[in-house]
Amino acid sequence: MLCNTLKVNMLLVPVWASMLLGLLLGFLPVVGMEPMGEGRSVPEHAPNSDPVPSSPGSNCSQLTLKLEFSSKVVEHEYIVGFTGYFSAKARRLYISSALRNTKDGALEWHIVPRENPASDFPSDFELVHIRQASPSSLLTLEDHPYIKRVTPQRKVFRTLKYIPSSEPAAPCNATRGTQSWQSSRPFRRSSLSLGSGFWHATGRHSSRRLLRAIPRQVAQILQADVLWQMGHTGSGVKVAVFDTGLSEKHPHFKNVKERTNWTNEKTLDDGLGHGTFVAGVIASMRECQGFAPDSELHIFRVFTNNQVSYTSWFLDAFNYAILKKIDVLNLSIGGPDFMDHPFVDKVWELTANRVIMVSAIGNDGPLYGTLNNPADQMDVIGVGGIDFEDNIARFSSRGMTTWELPGGYGRVKPDIVTYGSGVRGSGMKEGCRSLSGTSVASPVVAGAVTLLASTVLNRELVNPASMKQALIASARRLPGVNMFEQGHGKLDLIRAYQILNSYRPQASLSPSYIDLTECPYMWPYCSQPIYYGGMPTIVNVTILNGMGVTGRIIDKPIWQPYLPQNGDHIDVAVSYSPVLWPWAGYLAVSISVAKKAASWEGIAQGHVMVTVASPAENDSEVGGELTSTVKLPIKVKIVPTPPRSKRVLWDQYHNLRYPPGYFPRDNLRMKNDPLDWNGDHIHTNFRDMYQHLRSMGYFVEVLGAPITCFDASQYGTLLMVDSEEEYFPEEITKLRRDIDNGLSLIIFSDWYNTSVMRKVKFYDENTRQWWMPDTGGANVPALNDLISVWGMAFSDGLYEGDFTLADHDMYYASGCSIARFPEDGIVIAKNLKDQGLEVLKQETAVVEGVPILGLYQTPSDGGGRIALYGDSNCIDDSHRQKDCFWLLDALLQYTSYSMTPPSLSHSHSRVAPPAGTERPLPQRLEGNHLYRYSKVLEAHLGDPKPRPLPACPHLSWAKPQPVNETAPSNLWKHQKLLSVDLDKVALPNVRAYRPQVRPLSPGESGAWDIPGGNAWLTVTTVRIMPGHYNQEVGQTIPVFAFLGAMVVLSFFVVQLTKAKSKPKRRKPRIKRPTYLQQQQTATGKNPGV
């Protein structure tokens, strides 16, 4: 009986132990947390808004908050920028001296007082009120030697509207406190803080996806708790949040060092909620935890509760951030204007003062070429968004940068991506909420950067370049995603920590290698092999200089081909920044195929060596300079030169875009997106068209120089789409000669109507003038000059409508018609609506027989063919409704192979070619300012005249220095920043499973969310809290463990004592069966026991 009792007691021990552990954990909420529940997640709404209704039978809001921006110039107010920082007295003296020299002696002016924390310090600008300022007085002001520029003061409005959501209702438990945001693209730089748009994940939609999309704690998903347990919580790092402010007694924050107000409202509190959310993602200490709760939080309130801000507020706040020696700055504004010089200059100044700026890349995805400034700058960490399943968020803007077009090629952006969908952050007063957008991903990286900076013992090593180097070198690459979507990959906090703590100052490259064979990551480079006679492939590499804010390249980069890998089959030319400042520069690599490889096919490899030097901050360094040599591996695939009929040349040189000029959208229906700002490049808003042509076997090259600079005998078709630029007379002459010799031409035009152009004018804030477009959707008068020799011309008609052509549904979006065409050509006409009449008079009319498509074979022997179409929207990704790639295929069959499509030549819509006598041809808008932005025109006393034809670009090919060694097979894994092997850099011995909890302070609520179902992380069952509370928590855990062990041991001893004290009873003897006794007697054996 004793044996059985002991067995039962031994079996009960684990049960009692489990019950005891459960009891202890059950007590923990009493002393450390409240029970979890959805009721603690408090949704926030815009102030002064009506109560948000819910769908029937649901307690969850199903509305979307739409955000709209507008701006206007403040009358009579100007921002006067100086060449340096001066006292208020000196600034006033310089302005007074400059205005004293104006011809208008009665000019009234005064300096507008700016009552903010920066007013006590020297500044580099002044806000001046000038009544009835004439252009001459402003020019006189700019002529002063200490005045850099004069720009109007700008006022920005932000409007929130609740609209019914088109998304299906989501479960309450999955989206409590969640809001989705929409925004339209503004004319100018705008706030991205609330304009994140709907989030739509790429890929398939499944129930598993919905379950895993429940918002979780982003800091722990990125394993910030590992660094917390090591004692790193952001202490000593100053982080600035430029947003809508923060309440003074918000329970989530313990180290708000300073709150400053840069608006004209007498409050520091957040009346909108987004500034609180961003600050919470960075530094919240409880509930929805931030990354760096012990960091010094500096709150810059730059938007009013009415969502208004001014340029001068930002400039003052930026200057104050420099004075306060801010370490990390999160900026949630952006826009397409990378030529907004005062703003860009100030960002450069910030980073030059060691401020690590983190900025959202924009919410204009999935279109390519939609990067926002300042996130697209080399010295800024540009952040894109992903969801919790590592899919690129649909709203996240894509690269490439468009600064370098048309002559060069864009840089890789974003720099890095991280979670930006359904991320939890602090509510406006208490509790948590969830938001989506790249403005959410930006503070995630800003918080991670703040935490990482606190882990480095020698803070002098932390600067904008070294931090970016660590982030991009440690990023986890996402499979199946190209570099213009993900940059260098997904943020990896722990790997970045490993790199930063083994860091030594040096230079690095972004991207760190060029592999034209690696798809899809190296798209678009990998999408087309190179060949002899093709346009050079240009790769724009960013040089990051972690050694200092300024640097230079010593001597010249060296090209070293690998002879065993046929490196001598390619030629390389390199151009680079003469000065690396601030912290970065460019390295443009042009790759071409050597003549001896004209008919060769294979892989060629080599590398470019670059040595960067920076002044040493410590004069004891040898020579006073730090140097770093970096290697750029190059790997390309070479094929024999394709036949002429397969080669298409895209004219990039004659495409213009915003900025700097006002070039309107090609589709006038898109009123919320009026600017043509995506670059009009085959790898930006014409990406789908490029992919289609490649799938059809065509080789597409880009012409970034005048028409006089290419050998037309090498190409079958010249493709001109949406051209806004003028043409040199020499270009017109050469094109006529080329077409006579067999080159074909395809033109996709767009609308051009001077009356409509005057109708879509807008007030420009820099010149204080009404701006009319300098062209229409395309520069039709310039195109007519180009094709007039063949008796062709486009009209100034403006048409739209749906129609069917060759059994394909088509949509004509703000296109023009063909006004004149040769008699022996093929012309297709359709019935369309007169959109010009609708724009000008708000009347609707249908025009029958509008000529929209023309095909023509030139009469010369062996001459080429010409195809005209009046609308480019059907091949443009920006606002394409129905694609016409089939039509492009048919036109290329005609121009490249002289095969007239029967569906067009025998179409019922074929009409007689127009003679051009019905109406006059369109003329250029009188008084237009195209010459200001044109590469062809220049200002003249009368009408603008063509500039002298520029010389064609000639690359200086680097002299090869061959090396007889084997090239690395995997360029990506071969590249390691600082030669640090992450596998050999181990983390300190951290007890990752030790639960740590913090007792609540009196009167504090503590609805902590415990994330579950995460297969990627080793998380504890109790919330791990950062900061100085870890030490207290660590002391309570042994006490609980000791008490639990004593209770279990006492129970066991009591049971054992009871068992021993009971009297023993003999077992009753069991009589054996008769048949067993008989069997034993017969065998003479005893049965085994």
Coordinates of N, CA and C in Angstrom, one line a residue, residues 21-141:
L21 N 2.4 27.0 -10.1 CA 2.9 28.0 -11.1 C 1.8 28.8 -11.6
G22 N 0.7 28.2 -11.9 CA -0.5 28.9 -12.4 C -1.0 29.9 -11.4
L23 N -1.0 29.4 -10.1 CA -1.5 30.3 -9.1 C -0.6 31.6 -8.9
L24 N 0.8 31.3 -9.0 CA 1.7 32.5 -9.0 C 1.5 33.4 -10.1
L25 N 1.3 32.8 -11.3 CA 1.1 33.7 -12.5 C -0.3 34.4 -12.4
G26 N -1.2 33.7 -11.7 CA -2.5 34.3 -11.5 C -2.5 35.5 -10.6
F27 N -1.5 35.5 -9.6 CA -1.4 36.7 -8.7 C -0.7 37.8 -9.4
L28 N 0.1 37.5 -10.5 CA 0.9 38.6 -11.1 C 0.1 39.8 -11.6
P29 N -1.0 39.5 -12.2 CA -1.8 40.7 -12.6 C -2.2 41.6 -11.5
V30 N -2.3 41.0 -10.3 CA -2.7 41.8 -9.1 C -1.6 42.8 -8.8
V31 N -0.4 42.4 -9.0 CA 0.7 43.3 -8.6 C 1.4 43.9 -9.7
G32 N 1.2 43.3 -10.9 CA 2.0 43.8 -12.0 C 1.3 44.2 -13.3
M33 N 0.1 43.7 -13.5 CA -0.6 44.0 -14.7 C -2.1 43.7 -14.5
E34 N -2.9 44.2 -15.4 CA -4.3 43.9 -15.4 C -4.6 42.9 -16.5
P35 N -5.7 42.2 -16.4 CA -6.0 41.1 -17.3 C -6.1 41.7 -18.7
M36 N -5.6 40.9 -19.7 CA -5.7 41.4 -21.1 C -7.1 41.6 -21.5
G37 N -7.4 42.5 -22.4 CA -8.7 42.7 -22.9 C -8.7 43.7 -24.0
E38 N -9.6 43.6 -24.9 CA -9.7 44.6 -26.0 C -10.1 46.0 -25.5
G39 N -10.7 46.0 -24.3 CA -11.3 47.3 -23.9 C -10.2 48.3 -23.6
R40 N -8.9 47.8 -23.5 CA -7.8 48.8 -23.1 C -7.3 49.4 -24.4
S41 N -7.6 48.9 -25.5 CA -7.1 49.5 -26.8 C -8.1 50.6 -27.2
V42 N -7.7 51.8 -27.1 CA -8.6 53.0 -27.2 C -8.4 53.6 -28.6
P43 N -9.4 53.5 -29.5 CA -9.3 54.2 -30.8 C -9.3 55.7 -30.6
E44 N -8.5 56.3 -31.4 CA -8.5 57.8 -31.4 C -9.1 58.3 -32.7
H45 N -9.7 59.5 -32.5 CA -10.3 60.1 -33.7 C -9.9 61.6 -33.8
A46 N -10.1 62.1 -34.9 CA -9.8 63.5 -35.1 C -10.6 64.4 -34.2
P47 N -10.1 65.5 -33.7 CA -10.9 66.4 -32.8 C -12.0 67.0 -33.6
N48 N -13.0 67.3 -32.8 CA -14.2 68.0 -33.4 C -14.9 67.3 -34.5
S49 N -14.7 66.0 -34.5 CA -15.4 65.2 -35.5 C -16.6 64.5 -34.9
D50 N -17.5 64.2 -35.8 CA -18.7 63.5 -35.3 C -18.4 62.1 -34.9
P51 N -19.3 61.6 -34.0 CA -19.1 60.2 -33.6 C -19.0 59.3 -34.8
V52 N -18.1 58.3 -34.7 CA -17.9 57.4 -35.8 C -18.9 56.3 -35.8
P53 N -19.8 56.2 -36.7 CA -20.7 55.1 -36.7 C -20.1 53.7 -37.0
S54 N -20.8 52.7 -36.6 CA -20.3 51.4 -36.8 C -21.3 50.6 -37.7
S55 N -20.7 49.6 -38.3 CA -21.6 48.7 -39.1 C -22.6 48.0 -38.2
P56 N -23.7 47.6 -38.7 CA -24.7 46.9 -37.9 C -24.2 45.6 -37.3
G57 N -24.5 45.5 -36.1 CA -24.1 44.3 -35.4 C -22.6 44.2 -35.1
S58 N -21.9 45.4 -35.1 CA -20.5 45.4 -34.9 C -20.2 46.6 -34.0
N59 N -19.2 46.4 -33.1 CA -18.7 47.5 -32.3 C -17.5 48.2 -32.9
C60 N -17.1 47.8 -34.1 CA -15.9 48.3 -34.7 C -16.2 49.3 -35.8
S61 N -15.4 50.4 -35.8 CA -15.5 51.4 -36.8 C -15.1 50.9 -38.2
Q62 N -15.9 51.1 -39.2 CA -15.6 50.7 -40.6 C -15.5 51.9 -41.5
L63 N -14.9 53.0 -41.0 CA -14.8 54.2 -41.8 C -13.3 54.4 -42.1
T64 N -13.0 55.1 -43.1 CA -11.7 55.5 -43.5 C -11.5 57.0 -43.4
L65 N -10.4 57.4 -42.9 CA -10.1 58.8 -42.8 C -9.3 59.3 -44.0
K66 N -10.0 60.1 -44.8 CA -9.3 60.6 -46.0 C -8.7 62.0 -45.7
L67 N -7.4 62.1 -46.2 CA -6.6 63.3 -45.9 C -6.4 64.1 -47.1
E68 N -6.6 65.3 -47.1 CA -6.4 66.2 -48.2 C -5.5 67.4 -47.8
F69 N -4.6 67.8 -48.7 CA -3.7 68.9 -48.5 C -3.9 70.0 -49.5
S70 N -3.7 71.2 -49.0 CA -3.7 72.4 -49.8 C -2.7 73.4 -49.2
S71 N -2.3 74.3 -50.0 CA -1.3 75.3 -49.5 C -1.5 76.6 -50.2
K72 N -1.1 77.6 -49.6 CA -1.2 79.0 -50.2 C -0.1 79.8 -49.7
V73 N 0.2 80.9 -50.4 CA 1.3 81.8 -50.0 C 0.7 82.8 -49.0
V74 N 1.4 83.1 -48.0 CA 1.0 84.2 -47.0 C 1.3 85.5 -47.6
E75 N 0.3 86.3 -47.8 CA 0.5 87.6 -48.5 C 1.5 88.5 -47.8
H76 N 2.4 89.0 -48.6 CA 3.4 90.0 -48.2 C 4.5 89.4 -47.3
E77 N 4.5 88.1 -47.0 CA 5.6 87.6 -46.1 C 6.6 86.8 -46.9
Y78 N 7.9 87.1 -46.6 CA 9.0 86.4 -47.4 C 10.0 85.9 -46.4
I79 N 10.6 84.7 -46.7 CA 11.6 84.1 -45.9 C 13.0 84.5 -46.6
V80 N 13.8 85.3 -45.9 CA 15.1 85.7 -46.4 C 16.1 84.8 -45.8
G81 N 16.8 84.1 -46.7 CA 17.8 83.1 -46.2 C 19.2 83.8 -46.3
F82 N 20.0 83.6 -45.3 CA 21.4 84.1 -45.3 C 22.4 83.1 -45.5
T83 N 23.6 83.5 -45.8 CA 24.7 82.6 -46.1 C 25.3 82.0 -44.9
G84 N 24.9 82.4 -43.7 CA 25.5 81.9 -42.5 C 24.5 82.2 -41.3
Y85 N 25.0 81.9 -40.1 CA 24.2 82.2 -38.9 C 24.6 83.5 -38.3
F86 N 23.6 84.4 -38.1 CA 23.9 85.7 -37.7 C 22.9 86.1 -36.5
S87 N 23.3 87.0 -35.7 CA 22.4 87.5 -34.6 C 21.2 88.3 -35.2
A88 N 20.2 88.5 -34.4 CA 19.0 89.2 -34.9 C 19.4 90.6 -35.3
K89 N 20.3 91.2 -34.6 CA 20.7 92.6 -34.9 C 21.4 92.6 -36.3
A90 N 22.3 91.7 -36.5 CA 23.0 91.6 -37.8 C 22.1 91.3 -39.0
R91 N 21.1 90.4 -38.7 CA 20.2 90.1 -39.8 C 19.3 91.3 -40.2
R92 N 18.9 92.1 -39.2 CA 18.1 93.3 -39.5 C 18.9 94.3 -40.2
L93 N 20.2 94.4 -39.9 CA 21.1 95.4 -40.5 C 21.3 95.0 -42.0
Y94 N 21.5 93.7 -42.3 CA 21.7 93.3 -43.7 C 20.4 93.5 -44.5
I95 N 19.3 93.3 -44.0 CA 18.0 93.5 -44.7 C 17.8 95.0 -45.0
S96 N 18.0 95.7 -43.9 CA 17.8 97.2 -44.1 C 18.8 97.8 -45.1
S97 N 20.0 97.3 -45.1 CA 21.0 97.8 -46.1 C 20.6 97.4 -47.5
A98 N 20.1 96.2 -47.7 CA 19.7 95.8 -49.0 C 18.5 96.5 -49.5
L99 N 17.5 96.7 -48.7 CA 16.3 97.4 -49.1 C 16.5 98.9 -49.3
R100 N 17.5 99.4 -48.7 CA 17.8 100.9 -48.8 C 18.2 101.2 -50.2
N101 N 18.7 100.2 -50.9 CA 19.2 100.4 -52.3 C 18.1 100.2 -53.4
T102 N 16.9 99.9 -52.9 CA 15.8 99.7 -53.9 C 15.4 101.1 -54.5
K103 N 14.8 101.0 -55.7 CA 14.3 102.3 -56.3 C 13.1 102.8 -55.7
D104 N 12.3 101.9 -55.0 CA 11.1 102.3 -54.3 C 11.4 102.8 -52.9
G105 N 11.6 104.1 -52.8 CA 12.0 104.6 -51.5 C 10.9 104.5 -50.5
A106 N 9.6 104.4 -50.9 CA 8.5 104.4 -49.9 C 8.1 102.9 -49.5
L107 N 9.0 102.0 -49.7 CA 8.8 100.6 -49.5 C 8.5 100.4 -48.0
E108 N 7.4 99.8 -47.6 CA 7.1 99.5 -46.2 C 7.5 98.0 -45.9
W109 N 8.2 97.9 -44.9 CA 8.6 96.5 -44.5 C 8.9 96.5 -43.0
H110 N 8.8 95.3 -42.4 CA 9.2 95.1 -41.0 C 9.4 93.6 -40.8
I111 N 10.2 93.3 -39.8 CA 10.6 91.9 -39.5 C 9.5 91.3 -38.6
V112 N 9.0 90.1 -39.0 CA 7.9 89.5 -38.3 C 8.5 88.8 -37.1
P113 N 8.1 89.1 -35.9 CA 8.7 88.4 -34.7 C 8.3 87.0 -34.7
R114 N 9.3 86.1 -34.3 CA 9.0 84.7 -34.2 C 9.3 84.3 -32.7
E115 N 8.2 84.1 -32.0 CA 8.3 83.8 -30.6 C 8.4 82.3 -30.4
N116 N 9.6 81.7 -30.4 CA 9.8 80.3 -30.2 C 11.2 80.1 -29.5
P117 N 11.5 78.9 -29.1 CA 12.7 78.7 -28.4 C 14.0 79.0 -29.2
A118 N 13.9 79.1 -30.5 CA 15.1 79.4 -31.3 C 15.3 80.9 -31.5
S119 N 14.4 81.7 -31.0 CA 14.6 83.1 -31.2 C 15.7 83.7 -30.4
D120 N 16.2 83.0 -29.4 CA 17.3 83.5 -28.6 C 18.7 83.2 -29.2
F121 N 18.7 82.5 -30.3 CA 20.0 82.0 -30.9 C 20.2 82.6 -32.3
P122 N 21.4 82.6 -32.8 CA 21.7 83.1 -34.1 C 20.9 82.2 -35.1
S123 N 20.5 82.8 -36.2 CA 19.7 82.1 -37.2 C 20.2 82.4 -38.6
D124 N 19.9 81.5 -39.6 CA 20.3 81.7 -41.0 C 19.1 82.2 -41.9
F125 N 18.0 82.6 -41.3 CA 16.9 83.2 -42.1 C 16.1 84.2 -41.2
E126 N 15.4 85.0 -41.9 CA 14.5 86.0 -41.2 C 13.2 86.0 -42.0
L127 N 12.1 86.2 -41.2 CA 10.8 86.4 -41.8 C 10.4 87.8 -41.9
V128 N 10.2 88.3 -43.2 CA 10.0 89.8 -43.4 C 8.7 90.0 -44.0
H129 N 8.0 91.0 -43.6 CA 6.7 91.5 -44.2 C 7.0 92.7 -45.0
I130 N 6.8 92.5 -46.3 CA 7.1 93.6 -47.3 C 5.8 93.9 -48.0
R131 N 5.2 95.1 -47.9 CA 4.0 95.4 -48.5 C 4.2 95.9 -49.9
Q132 N 3.5 95.3 -50.9 CA 3.6 95.6 -52.3 C 5.0 95.5 -52.8
A133 N 5.6 94.4 -52.5 CA 7.0 94.2 -53.0 C 7.0 94.0 -54.5
S134 N 7.9 94.7 -55.2 CA 8.0 94.6 -56.6 C 9.1 93.5 -56.9
P135 N 9.1 92.9 -58.1 CA 10.2 92.0 -58.5 C 11.6 92.6 -58.4
S136 N 11.7 93.9 -58.7 CA 13.0 94.5 -58.6 C 13.5 94.6 -57.2
S137 N 12.5 94.9 -56.3 CA 13.0 95.0 -54.9 C 13.4 93.7 -54.3
L138 N 12.8 92.6 -54.7 CA 13.2 91.3 -54.3 C 14.5 90.9 -54.9
L139 N 14.7 91.3 -56.1 CA 16.1 91.0 -56.7 C 17.2 91.8 -56.0
T140 N 16.8 93.0 -55.7 CA 17.8 93.8 -55.0 C 18.2 93.2 -53.6
L141 N 17.1 92.7 -53.0 CA 17.4 92.0 -51.7 C 18.3 90.8 -51.9

